[in-house]
Amino acid sequence: MRGGFYGRFQQRFPGPRPFHASAPAYMPPSAPMAIRPPPFDPYLCEEYFPRLPEGDDTTISQSIIARHAELIPNAGEQAAINNLVTKVKQVLEKMIDKPEDFPAAAIEEVREVGSFKKGTMLAKNNIADLVVILKSLPTVESVNALGNKIVGELKAAETKEVFGCVSREYGCEIAGLQAVVRLLVTILPQNSKLLEPDLHLSEKVLQANMAAIRHARWFEENATQSSVKVLVRILKDMKKRYEGFQGLSMWAIELLSHYCVIHTLDRNPLPLSHAFKRFFMLLSTGLLLPSSPALVDPCDLATRINYNISMEDMDSICSTAQTLLHVILHGGIDHVLGLDPKGATITTEMSIWGDVVVTPLEKAYLEADMEPFYKDDDTNGMDTIPA
């Protein structure tokens, strides 16, 4: 795995060298890039490459279940978030029924989204998301006024409770003592052409908030297997603990979790332990690297799940997955999952597992590798080849 960022990518996906570091991983049809065969997935080609027996996975399964039990919100957390969501939705529904009471922001609809809706919330992260679809065009002032209106109604109904509103880029958040509800503001699609960049919320943010509705609906309809939700929780926790996974979006984690459990030749879901290892195998073989077909976003068929991941993050995700996979396969599952506190450094420091030494991979991505081979020489105006 030496030879630099481009060298590692060329070994897996031979093809023309990218011209600039900021080039997106997904290129539109107007600027096509060579599409490589998908990364090797042993679970889809057993007819030609029979997999070796993987031994008893009981230890891995038990460790995953034990860690998942620690990640589930307790009864008090669940009651607190359910209570605040119910109260906020009641206020919003009253505003929908009587729009004349708050003309600053006319509400069309309210939808539950995110981890709260999908049933994948983590313990000690008591946050729920609601998408508020407005008929009117949102300004920072109108959204902040909406949040303060909700807080005022909550305080009037619960005089002994403490509530607050904080303005955010995505809208605002309503905070209680034990839970937080984030209001993700968006608009009706036909009103997008009326937005003014200097006056209203960012169109990019509004689109992302609308996409959250599609993601929640897709997950609810397709991720019915309990093992998918278990895997999502485990991987979300790992994203928080390992810096190399910071470039993974929650939506990418959810799609990959669904793929690893459900996408099999015989259409039978994989056992949780196999799906867990399959996730790291796919990332290790370059599923999210440049030129990889990756996976198509089922809610936006024109894009793939790696289209907005920077090249630096692609490299970090791939190398981190390779290191963790080595540790998992040599008995370090408790360290990887966080059940053993000594696992915090396994992606940054050398570790020993029996007779095997696992050394974290060095960064392969270098911004200099992405620079054009020919550079302009300001001294004579001629193209020169760098030494």
mmCIF file of C-alpha atoms in Angstrom:
data_model
loop_
_atom_site.group_PDB
_atom_site.id
_atom_site.type_symbol
_atom_site.label_atom_id
_atom_site.label_comp_id
_atom_site.label_asym_id
_atom_site.label_seq_id
_atom_site.Cartn_x
_atom_site.Cartn_y
_atom_site.Cartn_z
ATOM 1 C CA MET A 1 0.000 0.000 0.000
ATOM 2 C CA ARG A 2 2.868 2.351 -0.607
ATOM 3 C CA GLY A 3 3.459 4.675 -3.532
ATOM 4 C CA GLY A 4 1.284 7.587 -2.494
ATOM 5 C CA PHE A 5 -2.399 8.376 -2.814
ATOM 6 C CA TYR A 6 -2.543 8.074 -6.587
ATOM 7 C CA GLY A 7 -0.425 4.939 -6.546
ATOM 8 C CA ARG A 8 -2.796 3.176 -4.149
ATOM 9 C CA PHE A 9 -5.821 4.198 -6.216
ATOM 10 C CA GLN A 10 -4.150 3.146 -9.470
ATOM 11 C CA GLN A 11 -3.464 -0.321 -8.090
ATOM 12 C CA ARG A 12 -7.166 -0.796 -7.383
ATOM 13 C CA PHE A 13 -8.729 1.255 -10.145
ATOM 14 C CA PRO A 14 -6.258 1.788 -13.007
ATOM 15 C CA GLY A 15 -7.200 4.752 -15.151
ATOM 16 C CA PRO A 16 -6.441 8.371 -15.971
ATOM 17 C CA ARG A 17 -5.065 10.479 -13.189
ATOM 18 C CA PRO A 18 -7.423 13.109 -11.707
ATOM 19 C CA PHE A 19 -6.420 16.633 -12.649
ATOM 20 C CA HIS A 20 -7.310 18.500 -9.477
ATOM 21 C CA ALA A 21 -7.737 17.646 -5.821
ATOM 22 C CA SER A 22 -11.098 19.387 -5.553
ATOM 23 C CA ALA A 23 -12.687 17.404 -8.392
ATOM 24 C CA PRO A 24 -15.846 15.631 -7.199
ATOM 25 C CA ALA A 25 -15.879 11.844 -6.968
ATOM 26 C CA TYR A 26 -19.032 11.739 -9.054
ATOM 27 C CA MET A 27 -18.819 13.431 -12.443
ATOM 28 C CA PRO A 28 -21.974 14.393 -14.338
ATOM 29 C CA PRO A 29 -22.632 12.979 -17.823
ATOM 30 C CA SER A 30 -21.236 16.143 -19.403
ATOM 31 C CA ALA A 31 -17.795 15.293 -17.987
ATOM 32 C CA PRO A 32 -17.613 11.472 -17.896
ATOM 33 C CA MET A 33 -14.881 9.604 -16.115
ATOM 34 C CA ALA A 34 -13.913 5.959 -16.579
ATOM 35 C CA ILE A 35 -16.114 3.634 -14.539
ATOM 36 C CA ARG A 36 -14.246 0.722 -13.006
ATOM 37 C CA PRO A 37 -15.631 -2.683 -12.045
ATOM 38 C CA PRO A 38 -17.144 -2.671 -8.550
ATOM 39 C CA PRO A 39 -14.849 -3.619 -5.670
ATOM 40 C CA PHE A 40 -14.486 -7.307 -4.942
ATOM 41 C CA ASP A 41 -17.337 -8.544 -2.739
ATOM 42 C CA PRO A 42 -16.802 -12.188 -1.712
ATOM 43 C CA TYR A 43 -20.457 -12.533 -0.755
ATOM 44 C CA LEU A 44 -21.573 -12.008 -4.360
ATOM 45 C CA CYS A 45 -19.207 -14.346 -6.202
ATOM 46 C CA GLU A 46 -19.038 -17.525 -4.143
ATOM 47 C CA GLU A 47 -19.666 -19.601 -7.290
ATOM 48 C CA TYR A 48 -16.290 -18.541 -8.676
ATOM 49 C CA PHE A 49 -14.414 -17.709 -5.470
ATOM 50 C CA PRO A 50 -15.642 -20.031 -2.708
ATOM 51 C CA ARG A 51 -15.111 -18.403 0.656
ATOM 52 C CA LEU A 52 -12.993 -20.200 3.206
ATOM 53 C CA PRO A 53 -14.744 -21.243 6.421
ATOM 54 C CA GLU A 54 -14.687 -18.230 8.742
ATOM 55 C CA GLY A 55 -14.779 -20.252 11.919
ATOM 56 C CA ASP A 56 -17.013 -19.616 14.904
ATOM 57 C CA ASP A 57 -18.356 -16.071 14.893
ATOM 58 C CA THR A 58 -19.992 -16.454 18.289
ATOM 59 C CA THR A 59 -17.474 -14.133 19.948
ATOM 60 C CA ILE A 60 -18.003 -11.391 17.371
ATOM 61 C CA SER A 61 -21.794 -11.724 17.599
ATOM 62 C CA GLN A 62 -21.766 -11.597 21.394
ATOM 63 C CA SER A 63 -19.495 -8.549 21.409
ATOM 64 C CA ILE A 64 -21.690 -6.697 18.905
ATOM 65 C CA ILE A 65 -24.831 -7.419 20.938
ATOM 66 C CA ALA A 66 -23.098 -6.364 24.162
ATOM 67 C CA ARG A 67 -21.923 -3.079 22.653
ATOM 68 C CA HIS A 68 -25.325 -2.427 21.104
ATOM 69 C CA ALA A 69 -26.959 -2.818 24.525
ATOM 70 C CA GLU A 70 -24.732 -0.008 25.791
ATOM 71 C CA LEU A 71 -25.688 2.241 22.867
ATOM 72 C CA ILE A 72 -29.485 2.009 23.231
ATOM 73 C CA PRO A 73 -31.011 5.061 24.994
ATOM 74 C CA ASN A 74 -32.397 4.152 28.407
ATOM 75 C CA ALA A 75 -36.064 4.437 29.322
ATOM 76 C CA GLY A 76 -35.604 7.912 30.821
ATOM 77 C CA GLU A 77 -33.920 9.254 27.689
ATOM 78 C CA GLN A 78 -36.585 7.788 25.433
ATOM 79 C CA ALA A 79 -39.382 9.205 27.560
ATOM 80 C CA ALA A 80 -37.778 12.667 27.594
ATOM 81 C CA ILE A 81 -37.289 12.858 23.823
ATOM 82 C CA ASN A 82 -40.759 11.457 23.078
ATOM 83 C CA ASN A 83 -42.302 13.981 25.445
ATOM 84 C CA LEU A 84 -40.535 16.983 23.903
ATOM 85 C CA VAL A 85 -41.231 15.860 20.325
ATOM 86 C CA THR A 86 -44.925 15.446 21.124
ATOM 87 C CA LYS A 87 -45.142 18.912 22.660
ATOM 88 C CA VAL A 88 -43.307 20.619 19.791
ATOM 89 C CA LYS A 89 -45.453 18.851 17.196
ATOM 90 C CA GLN A 90 -48.620 19.896 19.026
ATOM 91 C CA VAL A 91 -47.547 23.543 18.880
ATOM 92 C CA LEU A 92 -46.663 23.265 15.180
ATOM 93 C CA GLU A 93 -49.963 21.557 14.352
ATOM 94 C CA LYS A 94 -51.838 24.353 16.124
ATOM 95 C CA MET A 95 -49.951 26.865 13.962
ATOM 96 C CA ILE A 96 -50.929 24.895 10.829
ATOM 97 C CA ASP A 97 -54.603 24.926 11.855
ATOM 98 C CA LYS A 98 -54.528 28.655 12.716
ATOM 99 C CA PRO A 99 -51.975 30.304 10.375
ATOM 100 C CA GLU A 100 -53.309 33.763 11.239
ATOM 101 C CA ASP A 101 -51.770 33.399 14.714
ATOM 102 C CA PHE A 102 -48.271 33.417 13.196
ATOM 103 C CA PRO A 103 -48.172 35.061 9.753
ATOM 104 C CA ALA A 104 -44.339 35.336 9.741
ATOM 105 C CA ALA A 105 -43.961 31.692 8.649
ATOM 106 C CA ALA A 106 -46.827 29.767 7.076
ATOM 107 C CA ILE A 107 -46.356 26.028 7.710
ATOM 108 C CA GLU A 108 -47.446 23.425 5.172
ATOM 109 C CA GLU A 109 -46.423 20.223 6.940
ATOM 110 C CA VAL A 110 -44.212 18.711 9.646
ATOM 111 C CA ARG A 111 -42.357 15.373 9.281
ATOM 112 C CA GLU A 112 -40.285 13.305 11.687
ATOM 113 C CA VAL A 113 -36.884 12.361 10.271
ATOM 114 C CA GLY A 114 -33.399 11.328 11.364
ATOM 115 C CA SER A 115 -32.363 8.793 13.983
ATOM 116 C CA PHE A 116 -35.460 9.414 16.090
ATOM 117 C CA LYS A 117 -37.759 8.414 13.243
ATOM 118 C CA LYS A 118 -35.567 5.518 12.114
ATOM 119 C CA GLY A 119 -35.084 4.026 15.568
ATOM 120 C CA THR A 120 -31.292 4.320 15.554
ATOM 121 C CA MET A 121 -30.664 6.956 18.230
ATOM 122 C CA LEU A 122 -27.592 6.581 20.426
ATOM 123 C CA ALA A 123 -27.508 6.791 24.204
ATOM 124 C CA LYS A 124 -26.526 10.178 25.639
ATOM 125 C CA ASN A 125 -27.421 11.855 22.345
ATOM 126 C CA ASN A 126 -31.040 12.799 23.026
ATOM 127 C CA ILE A 127 -31.746 14.736 19.830
ATOM 128 C CA ALA A 128 -34.715 14.382 17.484
ATOM 129 C CA ASP A 129 -35.226 16.001 14.071
ATOM 130 C CA LEU A 130 -38.392 17.480 12.592
ATOM 131 C CA VAL A 131 -38.577 18.853 9.062
ATOM 132 C CA VAL A 132 -40.831 21.906 8.854
ATOM 133 C CA ILE A 133 -42.059 22.561 5.302
ATOM 134 C CA LEU A 134 -42.963 26.220 4.862
ATOM 135 C CA LYS A 135 -45.335 27.762 2.343
ATOM 136 C CA SER A 136 -43.503 31.064 2.785
ATOM 137 C CA LEU A 137 -39.844 31.798 2.062
ATOM 138 C CA PRO A 138 -37.665 31.435 5.178
ATOM 139 C CA THR A 139 -35.393 34.184 6.418
ATOM 140 C CA VAL A 140 -33.142 33.932 9.456
ATOM 141 C CA GLU A 141 -35.474 36.306 11.288
ATOM 142 C CA SER A 142 -38.669 34.399 10.462
ATOM 143 C CA VAL A 143 -37.166 31.047 11.419
ATOM 144 C CA ASN A 144 -35.839 32.463 14.685
ATOM 145 C CA ALA A 145 -39.271 33.960 15.362
ATOM 146 C CA LEU A 146 -40.821 30.530 14.708
ATOM 147 C CA GLY A 147 -38.522 28.926 17.250
ATOM 148 C CA ASN A 148 -39.220 31.593 19.857
ATOM 149 C CA LYS A 149 -42.957 31.229 19.253
ATOM 150 C CA ILE A 150 -42.705 27.503 19.975
ATOM 151 C CA VAL A 151 -40.655 28.130 23.121
ATOM 152 C CA GLY A 152 -43.226 30.682 24.306
ATOM 153 C CA GLU A 153 -46.053 28.169 23.841
ATOM 154 C CA LEU A 154 -44.096 25.451 25.656
ATOM 155 C CA LYS A 155 -43.334 27.732 28.597
ATOM 156 C CA ALA A 156 -46.979 28.765 28.830
ATOM 157 C CA ALA A 157 -48.063 25.124 29.015
ATOM 158 C CA GLU A 158 -45.235 23.969 31.306
ATOM 159 C CA THR A 159 -44.414 26.841 33.656
ATOM 160 C CA LYS A 160 -41.939 24.806 35.704
ATOM 161 C CA GLU A 161 -39.953 23.569 32.713
ATOM 162 C CA VAL A 162 -36.999 25.351 31.080
ATOM 163 C CA PHE A 163 -36.925 25.749 27.294
ATOM 164 C CA GLY A 164 -34.725 27.703 24.904
ATOM 165 C CA CYS A 165 -34.285 28.367 21.197
ATOM 166 C CA VAL A 166 -30.973 28.574 19.329
ATOM 167 C CA SER A 167 -30.711 29.667 15.697
ATOM 168 C CA ARG A 168 -28.818 27.249 13.436
ATOM 169 C CA GLU A 169 -27.821 27.105 9.779
ATOM 170 C CA TYR A 170 -30.427 24.397 9.149
ATOM 171 C CA GLY A 171 -33.168 26.279 11.030
ATOM 172 C CA CYS A 172 -33.238 26.264 14.813
ATOM 173 C CA GLU A 173 -33.264 23.927 17.780
ATOM 174 C CA ILE A 174 -35.639 23.778 20.716
ATOM 175 C CA ALA A 175 -33.844 22.665 23.855
ATOM 176 C CA GLY A 176 -35.268 21.322 27.093
ATOM 177 C CA LEU A 177 -33.355 20.123 30.124
ATOM 178 C CA GLN A 178 -33.147 16.503 28.970
ATOM 179 C CA ALA A 179 -33.748 16.572 25.208
ATOM 180 C CA VAL A 180 -33.366 18.675 22.059
ATOM 181 C CA VAL A 181 -35.590 18.930 18.986
ATOM 182 C CA ARG A 182 -33.973 20.300 15.834
ATOM 183 C CA LEU A 183 -36.254 22.030 13.344
ATOM 184 C CA LEU A 184 -34.941 21.488 9.810
ATOM 185 C CA VAL A 185 -36.609 24.135 7.690
ATOM 186 C CA THR A 186 -37.405 23.648 4.011
ATOM 187 C CA ILE A 187 -39.901 24.939 1.432
ATOM 188 C CA LEU A 188 -42.266 23.687 -1.222
ATOM 189 C CA PRO A 189 -40.209 22.722 -4.316
ATOM 190 C CA GLN A 190 -42.048 25.118 -6.607
ATOM 191 C CA ASN A 191 -40.954 28.066 -4.458
ATOM 192 C CA SER A 192 -37.220 27.421 -4.847
ATOM 193 C CA LYS A 193 -36.991 29.747 -7.872
ATOM 194 C CA LEU A 194 -38.173 32.626 -5.662
ATOM 195 C CA LEU A 195 -35.270 32.360 -3.214
ATOM 196 C CA GLU A 196 -32.873 35.295 -2.877
ATOM 197 C CA PRO A 197 -29.382 34.284 -1.665
ATOM 198 C CA ASP A 198 -28.822 37.414 0.437
ATOM 199 C CA LEU A 199 -32.236 37.271 2.072
ATOM 200 C CA HIS A 200 -33.332 33.663 2.583
ATOM 201 C CA LEU A 201 -31.795 30.494 3.990
ATOM 202 C CA SER A 202 -29.321 28.717 1.743
ATOM 203 C CA GLU A 203 -30.958 26.722 -1.042
ATOM 204 C CA LYS A 204 -28.403 23.958 -0.457
ATOM 205 C CA VAL A 205 -29.498 23.681 3.175
ATOM 206 C CA LEU A 206 -33.181 23.670 2.202
ATOM 207 C CA GLN A 207 -32.542 20.871 -0.310
ATOM 208 C CA ALA A 208 -30.634 18.823 2.280
ATOM 209 C CA ASN A 209 -33.505 19.202 4.747
ATOM 210 C CA MET A 210 -36.007 18.069 2.105
ATOM 211 C CA ALA A 211 -33.760 15.078 1.305
ATOM 212 C CA ALA A 212 -33.992 14.044 4.975
ATOM 213 C CA ILE A 213 -37.696 13.297 4.384
ATOM 214 C CA ARG A 214 -36.883 10.989 1.463
ATOM 215 C CA HIS A 215 -34.170 9.253 3.485
ATOM 216 C CA ALA A 216 -36.507 8.624 6.423
ATOM 217 C CA ARG A 217 -39.236 7.249 4.145
ATOM 218 C CA TRP A 218 -36.810 4.953 2.302
ATOM 219 C CA PHE A 219 -35.321 3.641 5.540
ATOM 220 C CA GLU A 220 -38.753 3.002 7.044
ATOM 221 C CA GLU A 221 -39.870 1.049 3.957
ATOM 222 C CA ASN A 222 -36.679 -0.937 3.325
ATOM 223 C CA ALA A 223 -34.697 -1.343 6.558
ATOM 224 C CA THR A 224 -37.197 -3.577 8.318
ATOM 225 C CA GLN A 225 -34.580 -6.073 9.521
ATOM 226 C CA SER A 226 -33.622 -5.429 13.144
ATOM 227 C CA SER A 227 -30.018 -6.367 12.324
ATOM 228 C CA VAL A 228 -29.813 -3.366 9.963
ATOM 229 C CA LYS A 229 -30.661 -0.977 12.803
ATOM 230 C CA VAL A 230 -28.214 -2.735 15.132
ATOM 231 C CA LEU A 231 -25.446 -2.364 12.558
ATOM 232 C CA VAL A 232 -26.318 1.307 11.980
ATOM 233 C CA ARG A 233 -25.999 2.040 15.715
ATOM 234 C CA ILE A 234 -22.675 0.210 15.958
ATOM 235 C CA LEU A 235 -21.213 2.054 12.950
ATOM 236 C CA LYS A 236 -22.509 5.461 14.056
ATOM 237 C CA ASP A 237 -20.710 4.935 17.353
ATOM 238 C CA MET A 238 -17.522 3.955 15.504
ATOM 239 C CA LYS A 239 -17.750 7.081 13.367
ATOM 240 C CA LYS A 240 -17.702 9.134 16.572
ATOM 241 C CA ARG A 241 -14.680 7.268 17.976
ATOM 242 C CA TYR A 242 -12.443 6.941 14.907
ATOM 243 C CA GLU A 243 -11.222 10.094 13.208
ATOM 244 C CA GLY A 244 -10.698 8.277 9.918
ATOM 245 C CA PHE A 245 -14.463 7.699 9.601
ATOM 246 C CA GLN A 246 -15.462 11.350 10.018
ATOM 247 C CA GLY A 247 -16.019 11.689 6.262
ATOM 248 C CA LEU A 248 -18.787 9.058 6.325
ATOM 249 C CA SER A 249 -22.232 10.643 6.321
ATOM 250 C CA MET A 250 -25.048 9.109 8.346
ATOM 251 C CA TRP A 251 -26.916 8.408 5.115
ATOM 252 C CA ALA A 252 -23.904 6.521 3.720
ATOM 253 C CA ILE A 253 -23.707 4.461 6.920
ATOM 254 C CA GLU A 254 -27.410 3.599 6.678
ATOM 255 C CA LEU A 255 -27.213 2.598 3.009
ATOM 256 C CA LEU A 256 -24.081 0.506 3.530
ATOM 257 C CA SER A 257 -25.597 -1.195 6.584
ATOM 258 C CA HIS A 258 -28.674 -2.116 4.568
ATOM 259 C CA TYR A 259 -26.498 -3.372 1.686
ATOM 260 C CA CYS A 260 -24.276 -5.486 3.952
ATOM 261 C CA VAL A 261 -27.235 -7.224 5.599
ATOM 262 C CA ILE A 262 -29.733 -7.529 2.733
ATOM 263 C CA HIS A 263 -27.821 -7.640 -0.560
ATOM 264 C CA THR A 264 -27.073 -11.359 -1.006
ATOM 265 C CA LEU A 265 -27.347 -13.856 -3.848
ATOM 266 C CA ASP A 266 -30.037 -15.972 -2.174
ATOM 267 C CA ARG A 267 -31.904 -12.895 -0.809
ATOM 268 C CA ASN A 268 -31.510 -14.178 2.745
ATOM 269 C CA PRO A 269 -30.157 -11.591 5.227
ATOM 270 C CA LEU A 270 -26.624 -12.152 6.426
ATOM 271 C CA PRO A 271 -25.956 -12.873 10.096
ATOM 272 C CA LEU A 272 -24.993 -9.727 11.972
ATOM 273 C CA SER A 273 -21.373 -10.817 12.465
ATOM 274 C CA HIS A 274 -20.913 -11.427 8.722
ATOM 275 C CA ALA A 275 -22.587 -8.121 7.792
ATOM 276 C CA PHE A 276 -20.302 -6.313 10.229
ATOM 277 C CA LYS A 277 -17.156 -7.784 8.663
ATOM 278 C CA ARG A 278 -18.536 -7.250 5.166
ATOM 279 C CA PHE A 279 -18.812 -3.510 5.845
ATOM 280 C CA PHE A 280 -15.067 -3.267 6.511
ATOM 281 C CA MET A 281 -14.220 -5.560 3.596
ATOM 282 C CA LEU A 282 -16.090 -3.321 1.159
ATOM 283 C CA LEU A 283 -14.499 -0.127 2.419
ATOM 284 C CA SER A 284 -11.082 -1.800 2.437
ATOM 285 C CA THR A 285 -11.378 -2.835 -1.216
ATOM 286 C CA GLY A 286 -12.147 0.724 -2.290
ATOM 287 C CA LEU A 287 -15.918 1.038 -2.450
ATOM 288 C CA LEU A 288 -15.721 4.788 -1.821
ATOM 289 C CA LEU A 289 -12.484 5.596 -3.649
ATOM 290 C CA PRO A 290 -12.389 7.795 -6.794
ATOM 291 C CA SER A 291 -13.673 6.111 -9.965
ATOM 292 C CA SER A 292 -15.429 3.418 -7.951
ATOM 293 C CA PRO A 293 -19.067 2.924 -8.932
ATOM 294 C CA ALA A 294 -19.865 2.861 -5.194
ATOM 295 C CA LEU A 295 -23.598 2.529 -4.508
ATOM 296 C CA VAL A 296 -26.334 4.543 -6.170
ATOM 297 C CA ASP A 297 -28.318 6.755 -3.815
ATOM 298 C CA PRO A 298 -31.829 5.218 -4.002
ATOM 299 C CA CYS A 299 -33.368 8.617 -3.240
ATOM 300 C CA ASP A 300 -31.367 10.391 -5.961
ATOM 301 C CA LEU A 301 -30.523 8.007 -8.789
ATOM 302 C CA ALA A 302 -28.268 10.573 -10.484
ATOM 303 C CA THR A 303 -25.683 10.391 -7.682
ATOM 304 C CA ARG A 304 -23.632 7.822 -5.809
ATOM 305 C CA ILE A 305 -22.987 7.812 -2.098
ATOM 306 C CA ASN A 306 -19.353 8.908 -2.471
ATOM 307 C CA TYR A 307 -20.023 11.943 -4.670
ATOM 308 C CA ASN A 308 -19.528 14.517 -1.881
ATOM 309 C CA ILE A 309 -16.657 12.846 -0.009
ATOM 310 C CA SER A 310 -13.334 14.639 -0.341
ATOM 311 C CA MET A 311 -10.331 12.693 -1.622
ATOM 312 C CA GLU A 312 -8.602 13.093 1.718
ATOM 313 C CA ASP A 313 -11.596 11.579 3.500
ATOM 314 C CA MET A 314 -11.793 8.756 0.944
ATOM 315 C CA ASP A 315 -8.221 7.840 1.743
ATOM 316 C CA SER A 316 -8.822 8.038 5.510
ATOM 317 C CA ILE A 317 -11.957 5.891 5.327
ATOM 318 C CA CYS A 318 -10.220 3.220 3.241
ATOM 319 C CA SER A 319 -7.045 3.017 5.334
ATOM 320 C CA THR A 320 -8.945 3.095 8.643
ATOM 321 C CA ALA A 321 -11.203 0.252 7.465
ATOM 322 C CA GLN A 322 -8.171 -1.811 6.427
ATOM 323 C CA THR A 323 -6.518 -1.361 9.814
ATOM 324 C CA LEU A 324 -9.699 -2.198 11.751
ATOM 325 C CA LEU A 325 -10.373 -5.238 9.569
ATOM 326 C CA HIS A 326 -6.898 -6.602 10.350
ATOM 327 C CA VAL A 327 -7.585 -6.200 14.067
ATOM 328 C CA ILE A 328 -11.062 -7.769 13.848
ATOM 329 C CA LEU A 329 -9.786 -10.837 12.006
ATOM 330 C CA HIS A 330 -7.044 -11.389 14.589
ATOM 331 C CA GLY A 331 -9.231 -11.324 17.688
ATOM 332 C CA GLY A 332 -9.468 -7.638 18.549
ATOM 333 C CA ILE A 333 -13.221 -7.244 18.178
ATOM 334 C CA ASP A 334 -13.712 -5.837 21.706
ATOM 335 C CA HIS A 335 -11.057 -3.190 21.074
ATOM 336 C CA VAL A 336 -12.645 -2.191 17.768
ATOM 337 C CA LEU A 337 -16.148 -1.908 19.234
ATOM 338 C CA GLY A 338 -15.041 0.128 22.232
ATOM 339 C CA LEU A 339 -15.727 -2.536 24.843
ATOM 340 C CA ASP A 340 -12.028 -2.418 25.749
ATOM 341 C CA PRO A 341 -10.712 1.130 26.358
ATOM 342 C CA LYS A 342 -7.297 0.134 24.994
ATOM 343 C CA GLY A 343 -8.815 0.131 21.505
ATOM 344 C CA ALA A 344 -8.832 3.928 21.268
ATOM 345 C CA THR A 345 -5.376 3.988 19.634
ATOM 346 C CA ILE A 346 -5.499 0.991 17.289
ATOM 347 C CA THR A 347 -5.882 3.182 14.178
ATOM 348 C CA THR A 348 -3.012 5.470 15.166
ATOM 349 C CA GLU A 349 -0.494 3.203 16.903
ATOM 350 C CA MET A 350 0.997 -0.221 16.234
ATOM 351 C CA SER A 351 -0.738 -3.101 18.021
ATOM 352 C CA ILE A 352 0.115 -6.782 18.516
ATOM 353 C CA TRP A 353 -2.432 -9.609 18.289
ATOM 354 C CA GLY A 354 -0.774 -12.915 19.115
ATOM 355 C CA ASP A 355 1.964 -13.326 16.503
ATOM 356 C CA VAL A 356 0.549 -10.598 14.239
ATOM 357 C CA VAL A 357 1.642 -6.966 14.261
ATOM 358 C CA VAL A 358 -0.885 -4.494 12.871
ATOM 359 C CA THR A 359 0.582 -1.162 11.812
ATOM 360 C CA PRO A 360 -1.855 1.627 10.835
ATOM 361 C CA LEU A 361 -1.441 2.661 7.215
ATOM 362 C CA GLU A 362 0.140 5.986 6.435
ATOM 363 C CA LYS A 363 -1.789 8.584 4.492
ATOM 364 C CA ALA A 364 -1.650 7.918 0.776
ATOM 365 C CA TYR A 365 -3.345 11.165 -0.215
ATOM 366 C CA LEU A 366 -1.048 14.080 -0.923
ATOM 367 C CA GLU A 367 -2.445 17.257 -2.399
ATOM 368 C CA ALA A 368 0.724 17.640 -4.442
ATOM 369 C CA ASP A 369 -0.117 14.389 -6.255
ATOM 370 C CA MET A 370 -3.256 16.012 -7.599
ATOM 371 C CA GLU A 371 -1.467 18.999 -9.158
ATOM 372 C CA PRO A 372 -1.086 19.144 -12.958
ATOM 373 C CA PHE A 373 2.149 17.586 -14.158
ATOM 374 C CA TYR A 374 2.906 20.691 -16.227
ATOM 375 C CA LYS A 375 3.122 24.037 -14.466
ATOM 376 C CA ASP A 376 3.330 27.572 -15.771
ATOM 377 C CA ASP A 377 6.715 29.193 -15.259
ATOM 378 C CA ASP A 378 6.103 32.866 -14.511
ATOM 379 C CA THR A 379 9.664 33.740 -15.444
ATOM 380 C CA ASN A 380 9.465 32.895 -19.123
ATOM 381 C CA GLY A 381 5.780 32.099 -19.757
ATOM 382 C CA MET A 382 6.646 28.561 -20.945
ATOM 383 C CA ASP A 383 5.423 25.257 -19.614
ATOM 384 C CA THR A 384 8.111 23.374 -17.735
ATOM 385 C CA ILE A 385 8.310 19.932 -16.247
ATOM 386 C CA PRO A 386 8.909 20.053 -12.477
ATOM 387 C CA ALA A 387 12.091 18.375 -11.298
#
